[in-house]
Amino acid sequence: MGQIQYSEKYFDDTFEYRHVVLPPEVAKLLPKNRLLAETEWRALGVQQSRGWVHYAVHRPEPHIMLFRRPLNFQQQQEAASAAAQVIAK
């Protein structure tokens, strides 16, 4: 079985992006003409930190999944978690 390949992250002013290349035996399990929810892409074996959203299908290469999340997502989540801990005390 082939390995799932993960790109480096790339950015614009709003989002960070990455793409994930699925091996053929996993790619054939992808539904046609729709995006996957987090639970669905995780069930296929895609592993990434929180906040990533499957946002587009690249029709010429449907085995490549395109993901994005807001810039500074992890820092915002850590700050929210720290604030919740302070409130809980």
N, CA and C of each residue as an Amber inpcrd file, in Angstrom:
protein
   267
   0.8570000  -1.1920000   0.0000000   0.0000000   0.0000000   0.0000000
   0.8900000   1.2380000   0.0000000   0.5580000   2.2030000  -0.8530000
   1.3250000   3.4320000  -0.9400000   1.1130000   4.3250000   0.2680000
   1.9850000   5.2820000   0.3960000   1.9160000   6.2020000   1.5250000
   1.2120000   7.4960000   1.1190000   0.4980000   8.0620000   2.0640000
  -0.1080000   9.3830000   1.8720000   1.0080000  10.4090000   1.9930000
   1.0630000  11.3490000   1.0470000   2.1190000  12.3680000   1.0310000
   1.5180000  13.7290000   1.3570000   2.2210000  14.4760000   2.2000000
   1.7530000  15.7870000   2.6650000   2.7030000  16.8700000   2.1660000
   2.1370000  17.9320000   1.6020000   2.9640000  19.0520000   1.1470000
   3.4010000  19.8940000   2.3400000   4.3590000  20.7420000   2.0920000
   4.6760000  21.7980000   3.0440000   3.4900000  22.7650000   3.0280000
   3.3780000  23.5610000   4.0650000   2.3140000  24.5740000   4.1060000
   2.7040000  25.7540000   3.2240000   1.7060000  26.3730000   2.6330000
   1.9120000  27.6160000   1.8870000   0.7900000  28.5600000   2.2720000
   0.9660000  29.8550000   2.0280000   0.1290000  30.8740000   2.6480000
  -0.3000000  31.9540000   1.6700000  -1.4310000  32.6010000   2.0030000
  -1.7800000  33.8940000   1.4320000  -2.0920000  34.8040000   2.6140000
  -2.7930000  35.8960000   2.4020000  -3.0610000  36.8460000   3.4860000
  -4.1010000  36.3490000   4.4900000  -4.8620000  35.3410000   4.1400000
  -5.9710000  34.8890000   4.9670000  -5.8120000  33.4620000   5.4890000
  -5.2800000  32.5780000   4.6570000  -5.2440000  31.1570000   4.9790000
  -3.8450000  30.5800000   4.8700000  -3.6540000  29.4480000   5.5310000
  -2.5300000  28.5780000   5.2300000  -3.1070000  27.3750000   4.5070000
  -2.3360000  26.8260000   3.5950000  -2.8090000  25.7500000   2.7250000
  -1.8270000  24.5940000   2.7630000  -2.3280000  23.4450000   2.4050000
  -1.4740000  22.2940000   2.1150000  -2.2720000  21.3620000   1.2240000
  -1.5650000  20.5390000   0.5010000  -2.2640000  19.5230000  -0.2740000
  -1.7510000  18.1460000   0.1560000  -2.6120000  17.1760000  -0.0170000
  -2.3370000  15.8080000   0.3940000  -2.5400000  14.9150000  -0.8300000
  -1.5070000  14.1340000  -1.1300000  -1.5710000  13.2370000  -2.2850000
  -1.8750000  11.8310000  -1.7840000  -2.9890000  11.2940000  -2.2530000
  -3.4190000   9.9670000  -1.8390000  -2.8880000   8.9050000  -2.7940000
  -2.4780000   7.7500000  -2.2700000  -2.0940000   6.6530000  -3.1620000
  -3.3400000   6.1250000  -3.8820000  -3.1560000   5.4670000  -5.0160000
  -4.3090000   5.0290000  -5.8230000  -5.3330000   4.2020000  -5.0560000
  -4.8880000   3.3070000  -4.1850000  -5.8410000   2.4500000  -3.4820000
  -6.6980000   3.2170000  -2.4890000  -6.2130000   4.3680000  -2.0100000
  -7.0110000   5.2230000  -1.1260000  -7.8510000   6.1870000  -1.9670000
  -7.2570000   6.7120000  -3.0290000  -7.9560000   7.6780000  -3.8840000
  -9.2390000   7.0890000  -4.4760000  -9.2490000   5.7940000  -4.7570000
 -10.4570000   5.1890000  -5.3430000 -11.6280000   5.1750000  -4.3600000
 -11.3580000   5.4090000  -3.0720000 -12.4190000   5.4600000  -2.0650000
 -13.0630000   6.8410000  -1.9490000 -12.4610000   7.8480000  -2.5900000
 -12.9950000   9.2060000  -2.5120000 -14.3470000   9.2940000  -3.2100000
 -15.3110000   9.9360000  -2.5680000 -16.5790000  10.1710000  -3.2640000
 -16.3800000  11.1780000  -4.3920000 -17.1840000  11.0540000  -5.3970000
 -17.0880000  11.9630000  -6.5450000 -17.9070000  13.2270000  -6.2840000
 -17.3860000  14.3620000  -6.7180000 -18.1400000  15.6240000  -6.7670000
 -18.5850000  16.1800000  -5.4200000 -17.8330000  15.9260000  -4.3570000
 -18.1450000  16.5990000  -3.1010000 -16.9090000  16.6310000  -2.2120000
 -16.9290000  17.5750000  -1.2850000 -15.8410000  17.7160000  -0.3320000
 -16.0880000  16.7900000   0.8540000 -15.0170000  16.4680000   1.5660000
 -15.1360000  15.5720000   2.7040000 -15.1320000  16.3430000   4.0150000
 -15.9270000  15.8760000   4.9500000 -15.8900000  16.3900000   6.3190000
 -14.6430000  15.8300000   6.9970000 -14.2500000  16.4470000   8.0910000
 -13.0410000  16.0110000   8.7990000 -13.1070000  14.5270000   9.1680000
 -14.2310000  14.0690000   9.6580000 -14.3360000  12.6570000  10.0440000
 -14.1230000  11.7340000   8.8390000 -14.5460000  12.1700000   7.6620000
 -14.3940000  11.3470000   6.4590000 -12.9450000  11.2700000   6.0050000
 -12.2450000  12.4260000   5.9390000 -10.8590000  12.3550000   5.4780000
  -9.9560000  11.6870000   6.5110000 -10.2760000  11.8400000   7.7920000
  -9.5020000  11.1080000   8.8080000  -9.7230000   9.6010000   8.6710000
 -10.9420000   9.1860000   8.3290000 -11.2390000   7.7650000   8.1390000
 -10.4570000   7.1640000   6.9690000 -10.0760000   7.9950000   6.0070000
  -9.2530000   7.5390000   4.8820000  -7.7880000   7.3940000   5.2640000
  -7.4130000   7.9090000   6.4480000  -6.0280000   7.8070000   6.8950000
  -5.2550000   9.1060000   6.8450000  -5.9090000  10.1960000   6.4360000
  -5.2400000  11.5040000   6.4170000  -5.0890000  11.9750000   7.8640000
  -3.8570000  12.3400000   8.2250000  -3.5680000  12.7600000   9.5900000
  -2.9720000  14.1630000   9.5690000  -3.6480000  15.0980000  10.2060000
  -3.1530000  16.4650000  10.3360000  -3.7210000  17.0630000  11.6080000
  -3.1170000  18.1600000  12.0260000  -3.5940000  18.8350000  13.2290000
  -4.9700000  19.4390000  12.9820000  -5.5720000  19.9600000  14.0350000
  -6.9440000  20.4890000  13.9440000  -7.0400000  21.7390000  13.0820000
  -8.2490000  21.9550000  12.5870000  -8.5350000  23.1930000  11.8680000
  -8.4960000  23.1040000  10.3630000  -7.9480000  22.0260000   9.8200000
  -7.8660000  21.9020000   8.3650000  -9.2240000  21.5350000   7.7850000
  -9.5590000  22.1810000   6.6590000 -10.8270000  21.9560000   5.9650000
 -10.5270000  21.5700000   4.5200000 -11.1390000  20.5020000   4.0610000
 -11.0570000  20.1070000   2.6480000 -11.9150000  21.1050000   1.8720000
 -11.2640000  21.9990000   1.1200000 -11.9920000  23.1280000   0.5480000
 -12.1780000  23.0830000  -0.9560000 -11.4960000  22.1940000  -1.6640000
 -11.6350000  22.1750000  -3.1220000 -11.2120000  20.8170000  -3.6620000
 -11.7650000  20.4890000  -4.8210000 -11.3640000  19.2990000  -5.5640000
 -10.6610000  19.7820000  -6.8230000  -9.4610000  19.2870000  -7.0530000
  -8.7060000  19.6230000  -8.2680000  -9.0630000  18.5740000  -9.3180000
 -10.0310000  18.8950000 -10.1650000 -10.6080000  17.9150000 -11.0920000
  -9.5630000  17.1590000 -11.9350000  -8.5140000  17.8210000 -12.4640000
  -7.5560000  17.0400000 -13.2580000  -6.8070000  15.9820000 -12.4390000
  -6.7010000  16.2040000 -11.1190000  -5.9840000  15.2550000 -10.2660000
  -6.7970000  15.0210000  -8.9850000  -7.8810000  14.2640000  -9.0690000
  -8.7660000  14.1090000  -7.9130000  -8.1220000  13.3780000  -6.7350000
  -6.9680000  12.7460000  -6.9430000  -6.2650000  12.0680000  -5.8490000
  -5.4870000  13.0540000  -4.9630000  -5.4950000  14.3320000  -5.3610000
  -4.8470000  15.3730000  -4.5620000  -5.9320000  16.1450000  -3.8210000
  -5.9060000  16.0630000  -2.5040000  -6.8850000  16.7670000  -1.6680000
  -6.3200000  18.1240000  -1.2840000  -7.1170000  19.1640000  -1.4050000
  -6.6870000  20.5250000  -1.0800000  -7.3080000  20.9530000   0.2450000
  -6.4470000  21.3990000   1.1570000  -6.8720000  21.8020000   2.4970000
  -6.4530000  23.2330000   2.7850000  -7.2050000  23.8880000   3.6780000
  -6.8360000  25.2120000   4.1650000  -7.3700000  25.3850000   5.5850000
  -6.7930000  26.3700000   6.2700000  -7.3020000  26.7940000   7.5740000
  -6.8700000  28.2330000   7.7780000  -7.5750000  28.9670000   8.6320000
  -7.2220000  30.3720000   8.8480000  -5.7820000  30.5060000   9.3550000
  -5.1380000  31.5840000   8.9450000  -3.8010000  31.8640000   9.4710000
  -3.8520000  31.9350000  10.9900000  -2.8040000  31.5230000  11.6410000
  -2.6750000  31.5620000  13.1020000  -3.7290000  30.7340000  13.8150000
  -4.2740000  29.7280000  13.1660000  -5.3250000  28.9000000  13.7810000
  -4.8400000  28.2640000  15.0750000  -3.6620000  27.6670000  15.0490000
  -3.1710000  26.9820000  16.2370000  -2.9310000  27.9600000  17.3900000
  -2.3720000  29.1320000  17.0980000  -2.1380000  30.1210000  18.1480000
  -3.4540000  30.5950000  18.7510000  -4.4710000  30.7790000  17.9260000
  -5.7800000  31.1970000  18.4240000  -6.3890000  30.1170000  19.3050000
  -6.2340000  28.8530000  18.9220000  -6.7730000  27.7530000  19.7160000
  -6.0520000  27.6440000  21.0600000  -4.7220000  27.8120000  21.0420000
  -3.9530000  27.7500000  22.2800000  -4.3380000  28.8900000  23.2140000
  -4.5400000  30.0870000  22.6650000  -4.9380000  31.2330000  23.4800000
  -6.3250000  31.0080000  24.0830000  -7.2400000  30.4800000  23.2950000
  -8.5880000  30.2060000  23.7890000  -8.5670000  29.1530000  24.8960000
  -7.7280000  28.1410000  24.7140000  -7.6050000  27.0850000  25.7150000
  -7.0080000  27.6270000  27.0110000  -5.9910000  28.4740000  26.8930000
  -5.3670000  29.0730000  28.0760000  -6.3730000  29.9690000  28.8100000
  -7.1540000  30.7290000  28.0590000  -8.1580000  31.6070000  28.6680000
  -9.2330000  30.7840000  29.3880000  -9.6240000  29.6730000  28.7970000
 -10.6240000  28.7970000  29.4170000 -10.1000000  28.1960000  30.7100000
  -8.8230000  27.8800000  30.7400000  -8.2280000  27.3270000  31.9640000
  -8.1810000  28.3620000  33.0790000  -7.8930000  29.6180000  32.7370000
  -7.8370000  30.6770000  33.7220000  -9.2490000  30.9060000  34.2950000
 -10.2460000  30.9000000  33.4290000 -11.6290000  31.1080000  33.8640000
 -12.0860000  29.9740000  34.7690000 -11.6520000  28.7560000  34.4490000
 -12.0640000  27.5830000  35.2190000 -11.4710000  27.5700000  36.6300000
 -10.3990000  28.2930000  36.8430000  -9.7360000  28.2760000  38.1570000
 -10.4140000  29.1980000  39.0830000
